[in-house]
Each structure stands twice: as structure tokens, then as C-alpha cells.
mmCIF file of C-alpha atoms and ligand atoms in Angstrom:
data_model
loop_
_atom_site.group_PDB
_atom_site.id
_atom_site.type_symbol
_atom_site.label_atom_id
_atom_site.label_comp_id
_atom_site.label_asym_id
_atom_site.label_seq_id
_atom_site.Cartn_x
_atom_site.Cartn_y
_atom_site.Cartn_z
ATOM 1 C CA MET A 24 41.411 79.186 -49.815
ATOM 2 C CA ASP A 25 38.674 81.469 -51.105
ATOM 3 C CA ALA A 26 38.548 85.182 -50.261
ATOM 4 C CA ARG A 27 35.153 85.804 -51.849
ATOM 5 C CA PRO A 28 32.300 86.913 -49.550
ATOM 6 C CA ILE A 29 29.544 84.766 -48.082
ATOM 7 C CA GLY A 30 25.977 85.967 -48.759
ATOM 8 C CA ILE A 31 23.487 85.683 -45.887
ATOM 9 C CA PHE A 32 19.811 86.609 -45.980
ATOM 10 C CA ASP A 33 16.631 86.658 -43.944
ATOM 11 C CA SER A 34 13.308 88.453 -43.976
ATOM 12 C CA GLY A 35 14.672 90.978 -41.481
ATOM 13 C CA LEU A 36 16.796 91.113 -38.357
ATOM 14 C CA GLY A 37 16.667 87.401 -37.528
ATOM 15 C CA GLY A 38 19.532 86.371 -39.781
ATOM 16 C CA LEU A 39 21.860 88.469 -37.663
ATOM 17 C CA THR A 40 21.888 85.551 -35.229
ATOM 18 C CA THR A 41 23.693 83.663 -38.007
ATOM 19 C CA VAL A 42 25.917 86.648 -38.848
ATOM 20 C CA ARG A 43 26.995 86.932 -35.215
ATOM 21 C CA GLU A 44 27.943 83.264 -35.042
ATOM 22 C CA VAL A 45 29.762 83.270 -38.402
ATOM 23 C CA ARG A 46 31.743 86.331 -37.262
ATOM 24 C CA ARG A 47 32.638 84.564 -34.022
ATOM 25 C CA LEU A 48 33.723 81.352 -35.756
ATOM 26 C CA LEU A 49 35.284 82.848 -38.877
ATOM 27 C CA PRO A 50 36.287 86.453 -38.142
ATOM 28 C CA GLY A 51 38.255 86.744 -41.399
ATOM 29 C CA GLU A 52 35.232 86.245 -43.653
ATOM 30 C CA GLU A 53 33.673 89.006 -45.721
ATOM 31 C CA LEU A 54 29.870 88.896 -45.218
ATOM 32 C CA VAL A 55 27.134 90.458 -47.339
ATOM 33 C CA TYR A 56 23.786 90.477 -45.528
ATOM 34 C CA PHE A 57 20.356 91.157 -46.967
ATOM 35 C CA GLY A 58 17.370 91.703 -44.636
ATOM 36 C CA ASP A 59 14.047 92.001 -46.439
ATOM 37 C CA THR A 60 12.704 94.438 -43.849
ATOM 38 C CA GLY A 61 10.188 95.894 -46.304
ATOM 39 C CA ARG A 62 8.371 92.558 -46.632
ATOM 40 C CA VAL A 63 8.885 90.919 -43.235
ATOM 41 C CA PRO A 64 7.274 88.675 -41.976
ATOM 42 C CA TYR A 65 7.597 85.802 -44.440
ATOM 43 C CA GLY A 66 6.292 83.136 -42.072
ATOM 44 C CA SER A 67 2.604 83.953 -42.428
ATOM 45 C CA ARG A 68 2.719 83.999 -46.242
ATOM 46 C CA SER A 69 1.930 81.328 -48.814
ATOM 47 C CA ARG A 70 4.547 78.905 -50.123
ATOM 48 C CA ASP A 71 4.503 80.588 -53.563
ATOM 49 C CA THR A 72 5.114 84.032 -52.097
ATOM 50 C CA ILE A 73 7.949 82.791 -49.866
ATOM 51 C CA ILE A 74 9.608 81.114 -52.890
ATOM 52 C CA LYS A 75 9.216 84.270 -55.001
ATOM 53 C CA TYR A 76 10.753 86.455 -52.272
ATOM 54 C CA ALA A 77 13.577 83.984 -51.642
ATOM 55 C CA ARG A 78 14.457 83.912 -55.368
ATOM 56 C CA GLN A 79 14.646 87.711 -55.434
ATOM 57 C CA ASP A 80 16.796 87.765 -52.292
ATOM 58 C CA VAL A 81 19.272 85.310 -53.821
ATOM 59 C CA ALA A 82 19.242 87.167 -57.175
ATOM 60 C CA PHE A 83 20.197 90.368 -55.351
ATOM 61 C CA LEU A 84 22.986 88.691 -53.387
ATOM 62 C CA ARG A 85 24.348 86.958 -56.475
ATOM 63 C CA GLN A 86 25.349 90.320 -57.905
ATOM 64 C CA PHE A 87 28.311 89.913 -55.608
ATOM 65 C CA ASP A 88 30.850 87.257 -56.487
ATOM 66 C CA LEU A 89 29.966 84.929 -53.596
ATOM 67 C CA LYS A 90 31.424 81.583 -52.570
ATOM 68 C CA ALA A 91 28.238 80.472 -50.744
ATOM 69 C CA VAL A 92 24.805 81.643 -49.636
ATOM 70 C CA ILE A 93 23.431 80.951 -46.164
ATOM 71 C CA ILE A 94 19.654 81.052 -45.851
ATOM 72 C CA ALA A 95 19.560 82.501 -42.336
ATOM 73 C CA CYS A 96 15.814 82.022 -42.191
ATOM 74 C CA GLY A 97 13.942 78.993 -40.911
ATOM 75 C CA THR A 98 10.936 79.802 -43.059
ATOM 76 C CA VAL A 99 12.874 79.951 -46.345
ATOM 77 C CA SER A 100 14.992 76.946 -45.329
ATOM 78 C CA THR A 101 11.881 74.815 -44.762
ATOM 79 C CA THR A 102 10.058 76.085 -47.854
ATOM 80 C CA ALA A 103 12.542 76.910 -50.613
ATOM 81 C CA LEU A 104 15.931 75.292 -49.868
ATOM 82 C CA ASP A 105 15.609 72.553 -52.512
ATOM 83 C CA ILE A 106 14.486 74.982 -55.208
ATOM 84 C CA LEU A 107 17.260 77.464 -54.434
ATOM 85 C CA CYS A 108 19.857 74.666 -54.464
ATOM 86 C CA GLN A 109 18.624 73.430 -57.847
ATOM 87 C CA GLU A 110 18.615 76.910 -59.366
ATOM 88 C CA ASN A 111 22.030 78.067 -58.185
ATOM 89 C CA SER A 112 25.470 76.819 -59.069
ATOM 90 C CA LEU A 113 27.060 77.806 -55.724
ATOM 91 C CA PRO A 114 26.452 76.121 -52.330
ATOM 92 C CA VAL A 115 23.164 77.272 -50.760
ATOM 93 C CA LEU A 116 22.961 76.269 -47.096
ATOM 94 C CA GLY A 117 19.971 76.242 -44.746
ATOM 95 C CA VAL A 118 19.525 76.245 -40.981
ATOM 96 C CA VAL A 119 16.936 73.515 -40.421
ATOM 97 C CA ALA A 120 18.921 70.286 -40.765
ATOM 98 C CA PRO A 121 21.806 71.435 -38.511
ATOM 99 C CA ALA A 122 19.425 72.645 -35.759
ATOM 100 C CA ALA A 123 17.263 69.512 -35.941
ATOM 101 C CA GLN A 124 20.315 67.243 -35.739
ATOM 102 C CA THR A 125 21.717 69.099 -32.726
ATOM 103 C CA ALA A 126 18.378 68.916 -30.889
ATOM 104 C CA ALA A 127 18.030 65.214 -31.666
ATOM 105 C CA ARG A 128 21.504 64.533 -30.295
ATOM 106 C CA ARG A 129 21.119 66.666 -27.162
ATOM 107 C CA THR A 130 17.704 65.618 -25.869
ATOM 108 C CA ARG A 131 17.793 63.136 -23.019
ATOM 109 C CA SER A 132 14.089 62.451 -22.644
ATOM 110 C CA GLY A 133 13.341 62.499 -26.375
ATOM 111 C CA ARG A 134 10.731 65.237 -25.783
ATOM 112 C CA ILE A 135 11.681 68.122 -28.069
ATOM 113 C CA GLY A 136 9.825 71.424 -28.314
ATOM 114 C CA LEU A 137 9.838 73.359 -31.562
ATOM 115 C CA ILE A 138 8.812 76.966 -32.076
ATOM 116 C CA GLY A 139 8.760 78.632 -35.480
ATOM 117 C CA THR A 140 6.703 80.597 -37.937
ATOM 118 C CA GLN A 141 3.442 79.219 -39.302
ATOM 119 C CA ALA A 142 5.119 78.216 -42.589
ATOM 120 C CA THR A 143 7.909 76.392 -40.757
ATOM 121 C CA ILE A 144 5.577 74.475 -38.464
ATOM 122 C CA ARG A 145 3.272 73.631 -41.410
ATOM 123 C CA SER A 146 6.224 72.204 -43.390
ATOM 124 C CA GLY A 147 7.029 69.425 -40.907
ATOM 125 C CA ALA A 148 10.684 69.754 -41.943
ATOM 126 C CA TYR A 149 12.150 69.786 -38.426
ATOM 127 C CA GLU A 150 10.214 66.637 -37.489
ATOM 128 C CA ARG A 151 11.569 64.817 -40.573
ATOM 129 C CA HIS A 152 15.183 65.748 -39.824
ATOM 130 C CA ILE A 153 14.844 64.911 -36.101
ATOM 131 C CA ALA A 154 13.353 61.491 -36.906
ATOM 132 C CA GLN A 155 16.377 60.621 -39.050
ATOM 133 C CA VAL A 156 18.668 60.931 -36.013
ATOM 134 C CA ARG A 157 16.280 60.007 -33.214
ATOM 135 C CA PRO A 158 13.272 58.037 -34.541
ATOM 136 C CA ASP A 159 11.765 57.679 -31.051
ATOM 137 C CA ALA A 160 11.746 61.438 -30.345
ATOM 138 C CA GLN A 161 8.453 63.240 -29.849
ATOM 139 C CA VAL A 162 8.264 66.766 -31.264
ATOM 140 C CA PHE A 163 5.833 69.266 -29.751
ATOM 141 C CA ALA A 164 5.477 72.091 -32.269
ATOM 142 C CA GLN A 165 4.072 75.545 -31.698
ATOM 143 C CA ALA A 166 3.755 78.365 -34.239
ATOM 144 C CA CYS A 167 4.501 81.806 -32.754
ATOM 145 C CA PRO A 168 3.324 84.286 -35.419
ATOM 146 C CA LEU A 169 3.529 87.378 -33.193
ATOM 147 C CA PHE A 170 7.180 86.892 -32.224
ATOM 148 C CA VAL A 171 8.696 88.191 -35.481
ATOM 149 C CA PRO A 172 6.782 91.510 -35.636
ATOM 150 C CA LEU A 173 7.583 92.090 -31.956
ATOM 151 C CA VAL A 174 11.301 91.446 -32.521
ATOM 152 C CA GLU A 175 11.336 93.727 -35.581
ATOM 153 C CA ASN A 176 9.856 96.418 -33.337
ATOM 154 C CA GLY A 177 12.517 95.961 -30.693
ATOM 155 C CA ARG A 178 10.163 94.390 -28.105
ATOM 156 C CA THR A 179 12.690 91.811 -26.958
ATOM 157 C CA ARG A 180 13.547 92.562 -23.344
ATOM 158 C CA PRO A 181 12.503 90.731 -20.202
ATOM 159 C CA GLY A 182 10.075 92.944 -18.302
ATOM 160 C CA ASP A 183 8.349 94.109 -21.494
ATOM 161 C CA VAL A 184 4.782 93.163 -20.631
ATOM 162 C CA VAL A 185 3.718 92.641 -24.276
ATOM 163 C CA ILE A 186 6.429 90.143 -25.210
ATOM 164 C CA GLU A 187 6.192 88.388 -21.837
ATOM 165 C CA THR A 188 2.427 87.907 -22.186
ATOM 166 C CA VAL A 189 2.707 86.613 -25.750
ATOM 167 C CA ALA A 190 5.612 84.310 -24.839
ATOM 168 C CA ALA A 191 3.772 82.889 -21.816
ATOM 169 C CA GLU A 192 0.803 81.955 -23.990
ATOM 170 C CA TYR A 193 2.863 80.381 -26.800
ATOM 171 C CA LEU A 194 5.194 78.468 -24.492
ATOM 172 C CA ALA A 195 2.595 77.118 -22.033
ATOM 173 C CA PRO A 196 1.817 73.936 -24.044
ATOM 174 C CA LEU A 197 5.537 73.152 -24.385
ATOM 175 C CA LYS A 198 6.090 73.541 -20.657
ATOM 176 C CA GLN A 199 3.137 71.290 -20.061
ATOM 177 C CA ALA A 200 4.622 68.712 -22.440
ATOM 178 C CA GLN A 201 7.802 68.791 -20.310
ATOM 179 C CA VAL A 202 10.193 69.138 -23.204
ATOM 180 C CA ASP A 203 13.870 69.097 -22.213
ATOM 181 C CA THR A 204 15.118 70.725 -25.429
ATOM 182 C CA LEU A 205 13.553 73.605 -27.334
ATOM 183 C CA VAL A 206 14.452 74.401 -30.932
ATOM 184 C CA LEU A 207 14.265 78.101 -31.740
ATOM 185 C CA GLY A 208 13.275 77.239 -35.310
ATOM 186 C CA CYS A 209 13.083 80.816 -36.505
ATOM 187 C CA THR A 210 16.252 82.873 -36.627
ATOM 188 C CA HIS A 211 14.496 85.840 -35.023
ATOM 189 C CA TYR A 212 13.848 83.976 -31.780
ATOM 190 C CA PRO A 213 17.356 84.080 -30.252
ATOM 191 C CA LEU A 214 16.758 87.814 -29.901
ATOM 192 C CA LEU A 215 14.091 86.719 -27.395
ATOM 193 C CA GLU A 216 16.405 84.253 -25.679
ATOM 194 C CA ALA A 217 16.223 85.867 -22.238
ATOM 195 C CA VAL A 218 12.409 85.979 -22.313
ATOM 196 C CA ILE A 219 12.121 82.395 -23.587
ATOM 197 C CA ARG A 220 14.706 81.080 -21.128
ATOM 198 C CA SER A 221 13.040 82.649 -18.126
ATOM 199 C CA SER A 222 9.661 81.275 -19.185
ATOM 200 C CA MET A 223 10.880 77.733 -19.947
ATOM 201 C CA GLY A 224 13.248 77.447 -16.976
ATOM 202 C CA PRO A 225 16.975 76.629 -16.793
ATOM 203 C CA GLN A 226 16.479 72.873 -17.210
ATOM 204 C CA VAL A 227 15.395 73.274 -20.845
ATOM 205 C CA GLU A 228 18.192 73.429 -23.391
ATOM 206 C CA LEU A 229 17.700 75.983 -26.187
ATOM 207 C CA VAL A 230 18.947 75.194 -29.706
ATOM 208 C CA SER A 231 19.215 78.191 -32.038
ATOM 209 C CA ALA A 232 18.620 77.505 -35.728
ATOM 210 C CA GLY A 233 20.609 80.605 -36.680
ATOM 211 C CA ALA A 234 23.695 79.612 -34.715
ATOM 212 C CA GLU A 235 23.536 75.935 -35.736
ATOM 213 C CA GLY A 236 23.247 76.960 -39.404
ATOM 214 C CA ALA A 237 26.330 79.143 -39.010
ATOM 215 C CA ARG A 238 28.285 76.308 -37.430
ATOM 216 C CA ALA A 239 27.370 73.878 -40.195
ATOM 217 C CA ALA A 240 28.291 76.437 -42.879
ATOM 218 C CA ALA A 241 31.659 77.131 -41.223
ATOM 219 C CA GLU A 242 32.338 73.401 -41.087
ATOM 220 C CA LEU A 243 31.481 72.942 -44.769
ATOM 221 C CA LEU A 244 33.722 75.830 -45.861
ATOM 222 C CA ARG A 245 36.538 74.460 -43.748
ATOM 223 C CA ARG A 246 36.160 70.958 -45.182
ATOM 224 C CA SER A 247 36.093 72.272 -48.744
ATOM 225 C CA ASP A 248 39.159 74.441 -48.125
ATOM 226 C CA ALA A 249 37.111 77.544 -48.973
ATOM 227 C CA LEU A 250 37.943 79.751 -45.984
ATOM 228 C CA ALA A 251 39.325 83.276 -46.390
ATOM 229 C CA PRO A 252 43.088 83.693 -45.880
ATOM 230 C CA GLN A 253 43.988 83.579 -42.181
ATOM 231 C CA ASP A 254 45.140 87.203 -41.978
ATOM 232 C CA ALA A 255 42.066 88.589 -43.807
ATOM 233 C CA PRO A 256 40.371 91.371 -41.818
ATOM 234 C CA GLY A 257 36.799 90.230 -42.505
ATOM 235 C CA GLY A 258 33.862 92.595 -42.726
ATOM 236 C CA LEU A 259 30.115 93.017 -42.919
ATOM 237 C CA LYS A 260 28.025 94.966 -45.390
ATOM 238 C CA CYS A 261 24.239 95.026 -44.879
ATOM 239 C CA TYR A 262 21.416 95.775 -47.308
ATOM 240 C CA VAL A 263 17.771 96.211 -46.340
ATOM 241 C CA SER A 264 14.587 96.791 -48.324
ATOM 242 C CA ASP A 265 13.110 99.315 -45.871
ATOM 243 C CA GLN A 266 14.405 102.069 -43.611
ATOM 244 C CA VAL A 267 18.130 101.944 -42.973
ATOM 245 C CA ALA A 268 18.008 103.810 -39.647
ATOM 246 C CA ASP A 269 15.641 101.409 -37.842
ATOM 247 C CA PHE A 270 17.603 98.357 -38.925
ATOM 248 C CA SER A 271 20.950 99.960 -38.060
ATOM 249 C CA ARG A 272 19.843 100.822 -34.538
ATOM 250 C CA LEU A 273 18.505 97.367 -33.683
ATOM 251 C CA ALA A 274 21.297 95.532 -35.533
ATOM 252 C CA SER A 275 23.989 97.508 -33.671
ATOM 253 C CA LEU A 276 22.318 96.694 -30.359
ATOM 254 C CA PHE A 277 22.125 93.010 -31.171
ATOM 255 C CA LEU A 278 25.575 92.559 -32.737
ATOM 256 C CA GLY A 279 27.286 94.713 -30.140
ATOM 257 C CA TRP A 280 29.082 96.947 -32.640
ATOM 258 C CA ASP A 281 27.961 99.958 -34.631
ATOM 259 C CA VAL A 282 26.820 98.970 -38.148
ATOM 260 C CA ALA A 283 25.416 102.420 -39.032
ATOM 261 C CA GLY A 284 27.876 103.155 -41.854
ATOM 262 C CA GLN A 285 27.599 99.649 -43.251
ATOM 263 C CA VAL A 286 23.871 99.549 -44.113
ATOM 264 C CA GLU A 287 22.337 100.519 -47.454
ATOM 265 C CA HIS A 288 18.859 100.468 -48.918
ATOM 266 C CA VAL A 289 18.042 98.194 -51.885
ATOM 267 C CA ASP A 290 14.948 98.113 -54.091
ATOM 268 C CA ILE A 291 14.328 94.351 -53.991
ATOM 269 C CA ASP A 292 11.442 94.559 -56.500
ATOM 270 C CA ARG A 293 14.052 95.105 -59.224
ATOM 271 C CA TYR A 294 15.320 91.546 -58.809
HETATM 272 N N1 DGL B 318 13.613 84.727 -39.395
HETATM 273 C C1 DGL B 318 12.792 83.977 -40.263
HETATM 274 C C2 DGL B 318 12.695 82.543 -39.863
HETATM 275 O O1 DGL B 318 13.681 82.032 -39.410
HETATM 276 C C3 DGL B 318 11.576 84.611 -40.831
HETATM 277 C C4 DGL B 318 10.527 85.087 -39.946
HETATM 278 C C5 DGL B 318 9.430 85.728 -40.734
HETATM 279 O O2 DGL B 318 9.741 86.560 -41.581
HETATM 280 O O3 DGL B 318 8.279 85.394 -40.502
HETATM 281 O O4 DGL B 318 11.708 81.883 -40.011
#
């Protein structure tokens, strides 16, 4: 048993897809979330910059006495997971391997679509993990650089002509490739689930990196007997590097409960 909090971070709102799933699976856990809203997006930046930001994010979170850190960000998971694991003495868990393994197991045709940030697609990490489980699978990858800024601006709803136009253009090659499974390789994308689902059609199974990462982390904590006591109330405290109000509004909408009093600003450049 381990009552210490779990640290979770992302470049912005996207990691809340992991928070939501961890809360659902392990409601007794204390969660500390950092969203680097002042520097989002990460996915269009260089490898060196992503590693520098990720190190600062972990350094901030490690001020708390954590039992584990979840990188709720596809971009950081594909680019900096190994480095962060080497540099930290506590478990640092990513979202890529769990999502890739689930997609590889679920596909029937072996035709898997992958959407992610430019850095994630460039890394080839999903393809490597998928090939380990399903060597005959074909992965059709598409970078979607405009998705993250649109999500951060709340443009997530079906009927919003901007997001629908952008989604139609990004997803067209994957529809043409007739994928039967689509990996949402960036943790922001489940906030666009309704838009993506209506564009791809009901026959395509969506696999969320954020949710799969949460499931794998919950499993690991359970196996290592590191869960919070069963009667623990659980909780969530959020920190962001830009305006608290904008994040609070969108986070409350997405999580389905009011986080307004639980969000604080942090100067991430100090770390
Ligand atoms: N949500 C992140 C990811 O999963 C980062 C997106 C970004 O900042 O570009 O890739």
C-alpha cells in the first residue's frame, strides 16, 4: 500500500484524458497534474526542446513526494521516456507502448491508422511497438499539427466548421487506407472523439493513448502493491504554466466536475 500521490503531466489539457481514466479506475488515488499550457504545443518542437521541457515538468512534479509519474503525453512518451526513466529513481510510465499493444491486439485486418503530433509520427515509436505484437500489421500514420491548438482553444464539438474541416482533411488518407483501428496517439485527441468518430465511421475502433496509459499504470501499481488504501478519498490538484481560468473552464467541462478551486499557476522556468 502506498498513499503517496501520482504525478501526471502533459503540455496542456490532453493529459486530462489520462486523469479521467485513472480517477475512474482508481478513485482513491491522490493525483497531481501539471499542464504546460504556457508552452503548448510540444509536438511541433525539436527533440532537444521537448526533452528540456519534459525534464522541467518532472522536476516540478518531483517536489511532491510521488510514488510514480505518468507521462500523459504521446509526444514526450515517444521522445523522452528513456531519458526520464534513466534520470529518475521512481517509476516513470508512458502511454505509447500500452496504446500500441492494444491496437495490435484489436485489429482484425491488420490495417492500423495512427494520428499524432509531428514529433510522435517522426519518432516511429508506435510502429516499433505494434510490430512487436503484430509483425504483419500495416500502420498508416498521419501527423495532425492543428488538432492540439484547436483543442486548447475549445474547438472540439461536432458542428464546429473549423475542426470538422481540419479533421476531414487529416483523416481522408486513413479512410482511404481502410484502417479498422485508429490510434489516437496524442492525448489531446480523445477530446475530439465525437468529431473523429463521425468522420471515420462506426466500424473503426478508436484506441486512446491517454486511457491505455492510465490502464497500464493502474495495473502496474496494483501488481506492485502500491495502491492507496481502499478507503482513501482520492483527489486532484492541477498546476498550469499559463492562465488558470482558461484551463479551469475547459478542464471542468471535460472532466465533468468543477476543478476551479483546484488549479494553481506555476512558473515552470524556475525548474
Ligand atoms: N498531448 C500531447 C501528446 O500526446 C502533446 C501535444 C502537443 O503539445 O503538441 O502528444
